[in-house]
């Protein structure tokens, strides 16, 4: 039997049906439970044990989305999804991704898809302008930007380049000859620890730096003490990873002081702004990026709060030569005249995998559809909704807001013990009317509410606050 490829005409018809399905999904999101209450294995049990022997009608495949899939989903675009950080998407992002999928380009080298590389370089320069990033990150100088799949990958390649630099190339050549260390605050993301492990530094290659007890931002004096102690012990400081908007509470590390220390000690400074970086599209929120001119590398996730669907992390380096030197390997089968001329960017040398897809398309679509003002309006709406929610929390003396909320995350708790707070969160999420997650702040159970869905309105927060206050356990497990 010959394979039954989908013809362009069939694709046109089924493609329209898929777009209709997605539009209906978005239009009805608010009526669905945010999370599924089904036990593990429920979705898997709805699937046949093996693939069909003969191909099926497309209508049957599409119909199963409603019966098999959506009942078992957490709806991340839901107007009352307030968990973790947002991973918002948008119409233009999905359509840009669709075009990229249709083109099916593999852009590992400039030569394997010149437009794939050049659109990406220009989009990262556009983004740098949008966020008003330091000039040293632009591709027109020694720097440049690249799309990574995630902030975790951005931090990994930053750490690899930093270790390459600190070891004067030994890391790449014969391997590590001494102990190298990466510094981050106690609030740094788990991906930093993972990066140190993958780079070969081991878990002991991470040095955790203390924070200011009020702001939860890295304490520069503690960083200096850690650097001094390590140098005295013969350990080589390789990188400091500072955070703009920590995952737990959106604390902002003091980059001016940290950057000055990195200069003084000759240490690579990587800045992780995975979620809060998007805030810098608004001039009034750019205070959070003060001191960024000290950074050797910086990343943020348009896929979190900038309406560009997962996956899309934007990563910049001040000196692309160091990054490429750390990561490049040139097998014969990839040799080509454009690469040899030195006039082109080969993004394979800026990331861990060789192959890469055309992710810049969705950024191009999003930036053009919204424009700078449209993106600012999105960020401002999230910040304003979060601020109003925090006001509600403060106005109820059973509750307290436990950390500053400069962006769209509010951390709050009942003035009660951890068990009562955990029970409150369980009750709020149980009905599927809203979804929040938790963290520990100063070692106490804390609820997190992060605004980010483009569908979220004031009434969604009003309803969620009613839900929360109505779920307060009336047998508090004791005042704390
Ligand atoms: C979300 C987050 C990350 C990880 O993001 P991925 O893109 O999923 O890897 C890293 N750092 C911070 C501060 C984050 O909030």
Coordinates of C-alpha atoms and ligand atoms in Angstrom, one line a residue:
X1 CA 0.0 0.0 0.0
X2 CA 1.3 3.5 -0.9
X3 CA 1.4 6.0 2.0
X4 CA -1.6 8.3 2.1
X5 CA 0.1 11.7 2.4
X6 CA -2.2 14.5 3.2
X7 CA -2.6 16.6 0.0
X8 CA -2.4 20.4 0.2
X9 CA -6.1 20.5 -0.5
X10 CA -6.9 18.1 2.4
X11 CA -4.5 20.1 4.6
X12 CA -6.4 23.3 3.7
X13 CA -9.7 21.8 4.8
X14 CA -8.5 20.1 7.9
X15 CA -6.3 23.0 8.8
X16 CA -9.3 25.3 8.8
X17 CA -11.1 22.9 11.1
X18 CA -8.2 22.8 13.5
X19 CA -8.0 26.6 13.6
X20 CA -11.8 26.7 14.3
X21 CA -11.3 24.1 17.1
X22 CA -8.6 26.3 18.8
X23 CA -10.7 29.4 18.4
X24 CA -13.6 27.6 20.1
X25 CA -11.3 26.3 22.8
X26 CA -10.1 29.9 23.6
X27 CA -13.6 31.3 23.5
X28 CA -14.9 28.7 26.0
X29 CA -11.9 28.6 28.3
X30 CA -13.5 30.5 31.2
X31 CA -16.3 27.9 31.4
X32 CA -14.0 25.0 32.0
X33 CA -12.4 23.8 35.2
X34 CA -8.9 25.2 35.3
X35 CA -7.5 21.8 36.3
X36 CA -8.5 18.2 35.9
X37 CA -9.7 16.3 39.0
X38 CA -9.1 12.9 37.3
X39 CA -6.6 10.5 39.0
X40 CA -3.3 9.5 37.3
X41 CA -3.8 7.2 34.3
X42 CA -7.2 8.5 33.3
X43 CA -6.0 10.0 30.0
X44 CA -3.8 7.0 29.2
X45 CA -6.7 4.6 29.7
X46 CA -8.7 6.5 27.1
X47 CA -6.0 5.7 24.5
X48 CA -5.8 2.5 22.5
X49 CA -3.0 0.1 23.5
X50 CA -1.3 0.6 20.1
X51 CA -1.3 2.6 16.8
X52 CA -4.1 1.9 14.3
X53 CA -3.1 -0.5 11.5
X54 CA -4.8 1.7 8.9
X55 CA -4.9 5.5 8.8
X56 CA -8.0 7.2 10.3
X57 CA -10.2 10.0 9.1
X58 CA -9.0 13.4 10.3
X59 CA -12.5 14.1 11.7
X60 CA -12.1 11.2 14.1
X61 CA -8.7 12.5 15.3
X62 CA -10.1 16.0 15.9
X63 CA -13.1 14.7 17.7
X64 CA -10.9 12.9 20.2
X65 CA -9.4 16.2 21.3
X66 CA -12.6 16.9 23.2
X67 CA -13.1 13.5 24.6
X68 CA -9.6 12.3 25.3
X69 CA -7.5 15.4 25.8
X70 CA -9.2 18.5 27.2
X71 CA -10.8 16.8 30.2
X72 CA -7.3 15.8 31.3
X73 CA -5.6 19.1 30.9
X74 CA -4.4 22.0 33.1
X75 CA -5.6 25.0 31.1
X76 CA -2.6 27.3 31.2
X77 CA -4.4 30.0 29.1
X78 CA -7.5 30.0 31.4
X79 CA -8.4 33.4 32.8
X80 CA -8.2 32.0 36.4
X81 CA -4.9 30.2 36.0
X82 CA -2.7 31.9 38.5
X83 CA -0.2 29.1 39.2
X84 CA 3.6 29.1 38.9
X85 CA 4.4 31.9 36.3
X86 CA 2.2 32.4 33.3
X87 CA 3.2 30.6 30.0
X88 CA 0.9 32.7 27.9
X89 CA 0.4 32.5 24.2
X90 CA -1.6 34.5 21.7
X91 CA -3.2 34.2 18.2
X92 CA -0.2 35.8 16.4
X93 CA 2.2 33.5 18.2
X94 CA 0.3 30.3 17.3
X95 CA 0.0 31.4 13.7
X96 CA 3.7 32.3 13.5
X97 CA 4.5 28.8 14.9
X98 CA 2.1 27.3 12.4
X99 CA 4.0 28.9 9.5
X100 CA 7.3 27.8 11.0
X101 CA 5.9 24.2 11.2
X102 CA 4.7 24.4 7.6
X103 CA 8.0 25.6 6.3
X104 CA 9.8 22.8 8.2
X105 CA 13.1 24.6 8.0
X106 CA 16.0 23.3 10.1
X107 CA 18.2 26.3 10.8
X108 CA 21.3 24.9 12.4
X109 CA 23.6 26.9 10.1
X110 CA 23.0 30.2 8.3
X111 CA 23.5 28.1 5.1
X112 CA 20.6 25.7 5.9
X113 CA 18.1 28.6 6.0
X114 CA 19.5 32.1 5.7
X115 CA 16.1 33.7 6.5
X116 CA 15.7 31.6 9.6
X117 CA 19.0 32.9 11.0
X118 CA 18.7 36.5 9.8
X119 CA 15.1 37.0 11.1
X120 CA 16.2 35.6 14.4
X121 CA 19.2 38.0 14.7
X122 CA 17.0 41.0 13.8
X123 CA 14.2 39.9 16.2
X124 CA 16.6 39.7 19.1
X125 CA 17.9 43.1 18.2
X126 CA 14.3 44.4 18.1
X127 CA 13.7 42.8 21.5
X128 CA 16.8 44.3 22.9
X129 CA 15.5 47.7 21.8
X130 CA 12.0 46.9 23.2
X131 CA 13.5 46.2 26.6
X132 CA 16.1 49.0 26.3
X133 CA 18.9 46.5 26.9
X134 CA 22.6 47.7 27.0
X135 CA 24.1 48.3 23.6
X136 CA 26.7 45.6 24.1
X137 CA 24.1 42.9 23.6
X138 CA 23.2 44.1 20.0
X139 CA 24.4 42.0 17.1
X140 CA 25.8 45.2 15.5
X141 CA 28.6 45.2 18.1
X142 CA 30.4 42.3 19.7
X143 CA 27.3 40.7 21.2
X144 CA 24.1 39.3 20.0
X145 CA 21.0 37.4 20.8
X146 CA 19.7 33.9 20.1
X147 CA 16.5 32.0 20.9
X148 CA 17.0 29.1 23.4
X149 CA 14.2 26.6 24.2
X150 CA 14.2 27.7 27.9
X151 CA 15.8 29.9 30.5
X152 CA 17.4 26.7 31.8
X153 CA 19.3 26.2 28.5
X154 CA 20.3 29.9 28.5
X155 CA 21.8 29.5 32.0
X156 CA 23.5 26.3 31.0
X157 CA 25.3 27.8 27.9
X158 CA 26.1 30.9 30.0
X159 CA 27.7 28.7 32.6
X160 CA 29.6 26.7 30.0
X161 CA 31.0 29.9 28.4
X162 CA 31.9 31.2 31.9
X163 CA 33.7 28.1 32.9
X164 CA 35.5 28.1 29.5
X165 CA 36.7 31.6 30.2
X166 CA 37.6 31.0 33.8
X167 CA 39.6 27.9 33.0
X168 CA 41.3 29.7 30.0
X169 CA 40.0 27.1 27.7
X170 CA 40.9 24.0 29.7
X171 CA 37.3 23.1 30.3
X172 CA 37.0 22.6 26.5
X173 CA 40.4 21.0 26.0
X174 CA 41.6 18.6 28.7
X175 CA 38.7 19.2 31.1
X176 CA 38.7 20.9 34.5
X177 CA 41.9 21.1 36.4
X178 CA 40.7 22.7 39.6
X179 CA 37.5 23.5 41.4
X180 CA 35.3 26.1 39.7
X181 CA 32.3 27.6 41.3
X182 CA 29.0 29.3 40.4
X183 CA 27.4 31.8 42.8
X184 CA 23.7 32.5 43.1
X185 CA 21.4 33.5 45.9
X186 CA 19.3 31.2 48.0
X187 CA 16.4 32.2 45.9
X188 CA 18.1 31.3 42.5
X189 CA 16.3 29.0 40.2
X190 CA 16.9 25.2 40.3
X191 CA 18.2 25.4 36.7
X192 CA 21.4 27.0 37.9
X193 CA 22.2 24.0 40.1
X194 CA 21.4 21.7 37.1
X195 CA 23.6 23.8 34.8
X196 CA 26.6 23.5 37.3
X197 CA 26.0 19.7 37.4
X198 CA 26.0 19.4 33.6
X199 CA 29.0 21.6 33.2
X200 CA 30.9 19.2 35.4
X201 CA 31.2 21.3 38.5
X202 CA 29.1 19.0 40.6
X203 CA 26.5 20.1 43.2
X204 CA 29.4 21.4 45.3
X205 CA 30.2 23.7 42.4
X206 CA 27.2 25.9 43.5
X207 CA 27.8 28.4 46.2
X208 CA 24.6 29.7 47.7
X209 CA 24.7 33.4 48.7
X210 CA 22.5 34.8 51.5
X211 CA 19.8 37.4 50.9
X212 CA 18.4 40.5 52.5
X213 CA 15.8 39.2 55.0
X214 CA 13.2 41.9 53.9
X215 CA 13.6 42.0 50.1
X216 CA 14.9 38.5 49.6
X217 CA 17.4 39.9 47.1
X218 CA 21.1 38.8 47.0
X219 CA 23.3 40.4 49.7
X220 CA 26.4 41.8 47.9
X221 CA 28.4 41.7 51.1
X222 CA 27.7 38.0 51.4
X223 CA 28.7 37.5 47.8
X224 CA 32.0 39.3 48.4
X225 CA 32.7 37.1 51.5
X226 CA 31.9 34.0 49.5
X227 CA 34.3 35.0 46.7
X228 CA 37.1 35.9 49.2
X229 CA 36.7 32.6 51.0
X230 CA 36.8 30.6 47.9
X231 CA 39.8 32.4 46.4
X232 CA 41.6 31.8 49.7
X233 CA 40.8 28.1 49.4
X234 CA 42.1 27.9 45.8
X235 CA 38.7 27.6 44.2
X236 CA 38.1 29.6 41.0
X237 CA 35.0 31.7 40.8
X238 CA 33.5 31.2 37.3
X239 CA 30.1 32.8 37.3
X240 CA 27.6 34.7 39.3
X241 CA 24.0 34.2 38.3
X242 CA 21.8 37.1 39.5
X243 CA 18.1 37.1 39.2
X244 CA 15.6 39.8 38.2
X245 CA 12.3 38.5 39.5
X246 CA 13.0 35.3 41.5
X247 CA 10.7 32.4 41.0
X248 CA 9.5 32.3 44.6
X249 CA 8.6 36.0 45.2
X250 CA 10.0 38.1 42.2
X251 CA 12.8 39.6 44.3
X252 CA 15.3 41.7 42.3
X253 CA 19.0 41.2 43.0
X254 CA 21.0 44.4 43.2
X255 CA 22.8 44.3 39.9
X256 CA 24.8 47.5 40.3
X257 CA 26.6 46.2 43.4
X258 CA 26.8 42.6 42.1
X259 CA 28.1 43.8 38.7
X260 CA 30.8 45.9 40.4
X261 CA 32.0 42.8 42.3
X262 CA 32.0 40.7 39.1
X263 CA 34.2 43.3 37.5
X264 CA 36.5 43.5 40.5
X265 CA 37.0 39.7 40.7
X266 CA 36.8 39.0 36.9
X267 CA 33.8 36.8 37.2
X268 CA 31.2 36.2 34.4
X269 CA 27.8 37.8 35.3
X270 CA 24.7 36.0 34.0
X271 CA 21.4 37.6 34.7
X272 CA 18.3 35.4 34.8
X273 CA 15.1 37.5 34.2
X274 CA 13.1 34.5 32.9
X275 CA 9.7 35.9 34.0
X276 CA 10.2 39.5 35.0
X277 CA 12.4 40.5 32.0
X278 CA 9.2 41.1 30.0
X279 CA 8.4 44.0 32.4
X280 CA 11.2 46.1 30.9
X281 CA 9.0 46.8 27.9
X282 CA 7.4 49.4 30.2
X283 CA 9.8 52.3 30.9
X284 CA 8.3 52.7 34.4
X285 CA 9.4 49.1 35.3
X286 CA 13.0 49.4 33.9
X287 CA 14.4 50.2 37.3
X288 CA 14.4 46.4 37.7
X289 CA 17.2 46.2 35.0
X290 CA 19.5 48.9 36.5
X291 CA 23.1 47.6 36.4
X292 CA 22.5 45.3 33.5
X293 CA 25.4 47.0 31.6
X294 CA 27.7 44.9 33.9
X295 CA 26.3 41.6 32.6
X296 CA 28.1 39.2 30.3
X297 CA 24.9 37.5 29.4
X298 CA 21.2 37.9 30.1
X299 CA 18.0 36.0 29.4
X300 CA 14.3 36.3 29.7
X301 CA 11.4 34.1 28.5
X302 CA 9.0 35.7 26.0
X303 CA 7.1 32.4 26.6
X304 CA 6.2 33.4 30.1
X305 CA 4.7 36.9 30.1
X306 CA 5.2 38.3 26.5
X307 CA 2.4 36.4 24.6
X308 CA 4.8 34.2 22.7
X309 CA 4.0 30.5 23.1
X310 CA 6.3 28.0 24.7
X311 CA 9.1 27.5 23.8
X312 CA 11.0 30.8 23.4
X313 CA 13.7 32.1 25.6
X314 CA 15.7 35.1 24.5
X315 CA 19.3 35.0 25.4
X316 CA 22.0 37.6 24.8
X317 CA 25.8 37.7 25.3
X318 CA 28.0 40.7 25.3
X319 CA 30.8 38.8 23.5
X320 CA 29.5 36.2 21.1
X321 CA 33.1 35.1 20.4
X322 CA 33.5 33.5 23.8
X323 CA 30.2 31.6 23.6
X324 CA 31.0 30.3 20.1
X325 CA 34.5 29.3 21.1
X326 CA 33.2 27.3 24.1
X327 CA 30.6 25.4 22.0
X328 CA 31.8 25.1 18.4
X329 CA 32.7 21.7 16.9
X330 CA 33.1 21.5 13.1
X331 CA 32.7 18.1 11.5
X332 CA 33.4 17.8 7.8
X333 CA 29.8 17.3 6.8
X334 CA 28.8 20.8 8.0
X335 CA 31.7 22.7 6.3
X336 CA 30.4 25.3 3.9
X337 CA 31.6 28.5 2.2
X338 CA 29.4 30.9 4.2
X339 CA 30.7 29.6 7.5
X340 CA 34.3 29.8 6.3
X341 CA 33.8 33.4 5.2
X342 CA 33.2 34.3 8.8
X343 CA 30.4 36.7 7.6
X344 CA 27.4 34.7 9.0
X345 CA 26.0 33.5 12.3
X346 CA 25.6 29.8 12.8
X347 CA 23.3 29.5 15.7
X348 CA 24.2 25.8 16.3
X349 CA 27.3 27.2 18.0
X350 CA 25.2 29.2 20.4
X351 CA 23.2 26.3 21.9
X352 CA 23.5 22.7 23.1
X353 CA 21.6 20.9 20.2
X354 CA 22.7 21.0 16.6
X355 CA 19.3 21.4 15.0
X356 CA 16.9 24.2 15.6
X357 CA 13.5 25.3 14.3
X358 CA 12.2 28.6 13.1
X359 CA 11.1 30.1 16.4
X360 CA 11.8 33.7 15.4
X361 CA 8.6 33.6 13.3
X362 CA 6.3 33.7 16.2
X363 CA 8.3 36.6 17.7
X364 CA 8.1 38.4 14.4
X365 CA 4.3 37.9 14.3
X366 CA 3.8 38.9 18.0
X367 CA 5.9 42.0 17.8
X368 CA 4.2 43.2 14.7
X369 CA 0.6 42.3 15.7
X370 CA 0.9 44.0 19.2
X371 CA 3.4 46.7 18.5
X372 CA 5.4 48.2 21.4
X373 CA 2.3 49.9 22.9
X374 CA 0.2 46.7 22.7
X375 CA 2.9 44.7 24.6
X376 CA 3.1 47.5 27.2
X377 CA -0.6 47.4 27.7
X378 CA -0.5 43.7 28.4
X379 CA 2.2 44.0 31.0
X380 CA 0.5 47.0 32.6
X381 CA -2.8 45.2 32.9
X382 CA -1.1 42.3 34.7
X383 CA 0.7 44.6 37.1
X384 CA -2.5 46.5 37.8
X385 CA -4.6 43.4 38.4
X386 CA -2.0 42.0 40.8
X387 CA -1.8 45.3 42.6
X388 CA -5.6 45.4 43.1
X389 CA -5.6 41.9 44.3
X390 CA -2.8 42.7 46.8
X391 CA -5.0 45.6 48.1
X392 CA -7.9 43.2 48.7
X393 CA -5.5 40.9 50.7
X394 CA -4.2 43.8 52.7
X395 CA -7.7 45.0 53.5
X396 CA -8.6 41.7 55.2
X397 CA -6.7 41.4 58.5
X398 CA -6.9 37.6 58.5
X399 CA -4.3 37.8 55.7
X400 CA -0.9 39.3 55.0
X401 CA 1.1 40.1 51.9
X402 CA 4.5 38.6 52.6
X403 CA 6.8 40.1 49.9
X404 CA 6.9 43.2 47.6
X405 CA 4.9 42.6 44.3
X406 CA 6.5 44.9 41.7
X407 CA 5.3 42.7 38.8
X408 CA 2.2 40.5 38.5
X409 CA 2.9 38.0 41.3
X410 CA 1.4 38.4 44.8
X411 CA 2.7 36.2 47.7
X412 CA 0.3 36.1 50.6
X413 CA -0.8 33.9 53.5
X414 CA -3.4 33.6 56.2
X415 CA -2.1 34.7 59.6
X416 CA -2.2 31.1 60.7
X417 CA 0.1 28.1 60.7
X418 CA 1.4 26.2 57.6
X419 CA -1.2 23.5 57.8
X420 CA -4.1 25.9 57.7
X421 CA -2.6 27.7 54.8
X422 CA -2.0 24.5 52.9
X423 CA -5.6 23.5 53.6
X424 CA -6.8 26.8 52.3
X425 CA -4.9 26.3 49.0
X426 CA -6.2 22.8 48.7
X427 CA -9.8 24.0 49.1
X428 CA -9.3 26.9 46.6
X429 CA -8.0 24.6 43.9
X430 CA -10.3 21.7 44.6
X431 CA -13.3 23.1 42.8
X432 CA -11.4 23.9 39.6
X433 CA -12.7 27.5 39.6
X434 CA -9.2 28.9 40.0
X435 CA -5.7 27.6 40.3
X436 CA -2.9 29.0 42.5
X437 CA 0.4 27.4 43.7
X438 CA 2.6 27.9 46.7
X439 CA 6.1 28.5 47.9
X440 CA 7.9 28.9 51.2
X441 CA 8.9 32.5 52.2
X442 CA 11.1 32.8 55.3
X443 CA 10.3 29.1 55.8
X444 CA 6.5 29.6 56.0
X445 CA 3.9 28.2 53.6
X446 CA 2.8 31.0 51.3
X447 CA 0.3 31.2 48.5
X448 CA 1.3 32.6 45.1
X449 CA -1.1 34.3 42.7
X450 CA 0.5 35.1 39.3
X451 CA -1.5 37.1 36.7
X452 CA -0.6 36.6 33.1
X453 CA -3.3 35.2 30.9
X454 CA -4.5 37.7 28.2
X455 CA -8.0 36.6 29.1
X456 CA -7.8 37.5 32.8
X457 CA -10.1 40.4 33.8
X458 CA -10.8 42.2 37.1
X459 CA -14.0 40.0 37.6
X460 CA -11.8 36.9 37.5
X461 CA -9.7 38.2 40.4
X462 CA -12.8 39.4 42.3
X463 CA -14.3 35.9 41.9
X464 CA -11.0 34.3 43.0
X465 CA -10.8 36.5 46.1
X466 CA -14.4 35.5 47.0
X467 CA -13.4 31.9 46.5
X468 CA -10.3 32.3 48.8
X469 CA -12.2 34.1 51.6
X470 CA -15.0 31.6 51.4
X471 CA -12.5 28.7 51.7
X472 CA -10.7 29.9 54.9
X473 CA -10.7 27.0 57.3
X474 CA -12.8 28.0 60.3
X475 CA -10.8 25.8 62.7
X476 CA -7.5 27.6 62.4
X477 CA -4.7 25.4 63.5
X478 CA -3.4 28.1 65.7
X479 CA -2.1 31.6 65.3
X480 CA 1.5 31.9 64.1
Ligands
LIG1 C1 10.7 30.0 35.1 C2 12.1 30.3 35.5 C3 13.2 29.6 35.0 C4 13.1 28.4 34.2 O1 12.4 28.7 33.0 P1 12.4 27.7 31.8 O2 12.3 28.6 30.6 O3 11.2 26.9 31.9 O4 13.7 26.9 31.8 C5 14.5 30.1 35.3 N1 14.7 31.1 36.2 C6 13.6 31.8 36.7 C7 13.9 33.0 37.6 C8 12.3 31.4 36.4 O5 11.3 32.1 37.0

